[in-house]
XYZ file of C-alpha atoms in Angstrom:
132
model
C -11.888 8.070 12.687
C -10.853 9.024 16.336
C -11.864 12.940 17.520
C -8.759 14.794 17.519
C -8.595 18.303 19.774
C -5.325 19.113 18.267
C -4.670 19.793 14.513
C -2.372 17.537 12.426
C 1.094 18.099 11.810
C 2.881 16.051 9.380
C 4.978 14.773 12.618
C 1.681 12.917 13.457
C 0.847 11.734 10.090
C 4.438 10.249 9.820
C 4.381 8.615 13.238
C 0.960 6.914 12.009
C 2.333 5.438 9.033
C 4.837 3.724 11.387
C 2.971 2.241 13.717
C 1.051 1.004 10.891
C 3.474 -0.348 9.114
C 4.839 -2.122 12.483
C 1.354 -3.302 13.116
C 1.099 -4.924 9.566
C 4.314 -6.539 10.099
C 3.090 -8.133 13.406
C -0.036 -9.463 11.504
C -0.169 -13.119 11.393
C 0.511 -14.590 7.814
C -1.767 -15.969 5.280
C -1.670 -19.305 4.464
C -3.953 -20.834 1.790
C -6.492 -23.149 3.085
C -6.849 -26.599 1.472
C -2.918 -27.425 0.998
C -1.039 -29.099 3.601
C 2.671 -30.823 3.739
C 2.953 -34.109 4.404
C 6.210 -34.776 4.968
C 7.550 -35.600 8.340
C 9.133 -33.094 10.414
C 12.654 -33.547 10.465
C 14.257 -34.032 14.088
C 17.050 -32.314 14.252
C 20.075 -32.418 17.041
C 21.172 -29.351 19.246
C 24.253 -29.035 16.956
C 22.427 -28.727 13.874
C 20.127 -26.531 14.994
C 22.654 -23.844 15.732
C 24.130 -24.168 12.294
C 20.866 -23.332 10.221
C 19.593 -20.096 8.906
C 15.940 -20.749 10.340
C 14.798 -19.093 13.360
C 11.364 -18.729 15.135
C 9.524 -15.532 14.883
C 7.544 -15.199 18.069
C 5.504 -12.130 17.286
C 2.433 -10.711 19.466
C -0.730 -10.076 17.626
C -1.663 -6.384 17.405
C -4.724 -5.343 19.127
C -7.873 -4.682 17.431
C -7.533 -0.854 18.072
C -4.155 -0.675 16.404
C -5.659 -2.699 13.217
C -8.380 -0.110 13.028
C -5.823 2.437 13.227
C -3.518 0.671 10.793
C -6.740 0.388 8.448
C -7.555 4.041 9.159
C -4.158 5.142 7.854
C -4.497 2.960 4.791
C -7.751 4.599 3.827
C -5.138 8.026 3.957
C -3.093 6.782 1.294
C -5.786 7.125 -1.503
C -5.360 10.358 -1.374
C -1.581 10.323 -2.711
C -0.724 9.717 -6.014
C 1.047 6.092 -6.467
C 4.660 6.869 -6.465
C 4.080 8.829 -3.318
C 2.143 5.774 -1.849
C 5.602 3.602 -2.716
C 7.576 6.589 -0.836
C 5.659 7.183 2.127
C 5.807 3.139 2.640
C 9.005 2.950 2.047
C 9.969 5.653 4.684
C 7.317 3.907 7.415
C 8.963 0.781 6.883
C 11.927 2.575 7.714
C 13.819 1.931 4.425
C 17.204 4.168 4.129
C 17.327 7.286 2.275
C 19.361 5.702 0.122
C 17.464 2.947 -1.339
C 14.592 5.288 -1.623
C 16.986 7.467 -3.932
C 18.300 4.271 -5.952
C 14.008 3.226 -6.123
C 13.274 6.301 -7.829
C 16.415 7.662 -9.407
C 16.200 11.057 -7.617
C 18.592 12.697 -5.066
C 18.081 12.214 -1.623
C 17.031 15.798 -0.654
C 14.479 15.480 -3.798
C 13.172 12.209 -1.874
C 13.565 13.972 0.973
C 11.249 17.011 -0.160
C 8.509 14.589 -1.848
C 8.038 12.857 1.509
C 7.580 15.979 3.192
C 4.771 17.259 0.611
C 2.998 14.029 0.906
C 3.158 14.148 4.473
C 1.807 17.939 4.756
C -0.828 17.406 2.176
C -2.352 14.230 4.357
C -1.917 16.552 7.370
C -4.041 19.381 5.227
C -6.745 17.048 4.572
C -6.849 15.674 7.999
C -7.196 18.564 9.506
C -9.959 19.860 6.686
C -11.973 16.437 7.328
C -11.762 17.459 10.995
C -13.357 20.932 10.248
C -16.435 19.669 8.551
């Protein structure tokens, strides 16, 4: 883990979780090795490739220091318990309040407050960790 001069706030711990969850999206996919298609690639005219739903994902690679941060973060969430895990992903993956509320059947300023604990108690042990 980095050295930190300044304590944690949950402001940091919150902006953490979202750059990790942006780095994991920009992760390249996992494809099983040993299967392959062999079917040809279909050739398709200018026309009909403005009329289909598929479009090329260019993503950038994430450097190594934002995997080891993403990592770092993940390591975090063992300290929460696992519907608090499902929150605080939701909320870094930036998932409206409301399908939070409709995920676990509570009111939105319920969600609201159950974020917030997770994200102070992360900041408390943080900043404890940093102590010793």
């Amino acid at each position: 883990m980095a050295e930190r001069n300044t304590p944690w706030t949950p402001d940091d711990v919150a902006n953490r979780f979202e750059d990790a969850a942006v780095t994991a999206r920009r992760l390249p996919s996992a494809n099983v090795q040993g299967y392959f298609n062999a079917w040809p690639t279909i050739v398709r005219c200018q026309w009909e490739m403005l009329a289909t739903d598929e479009r090329v994902v260019c993503r950038f690679p994430p450097s190594p220091k934002d995997v080891e941060d993403m990592l770092e973060v993940m390591l975090w969430v063992q300290w929460l318990e696992v519907e608090q895990r499902h929150l605080v992903w939701m909320r870094a993956k930036r998932y409206g309040w409301r399908d939070i509320c409709t995920r676990f059947a509570i009111g939105r300023s319920t969600a609201w407050r159950h974020w917030n604990q997770a994200m102070a108690l992360m900041a408390e042990k943080l900043n404890d960790s940093r102590k010793k």
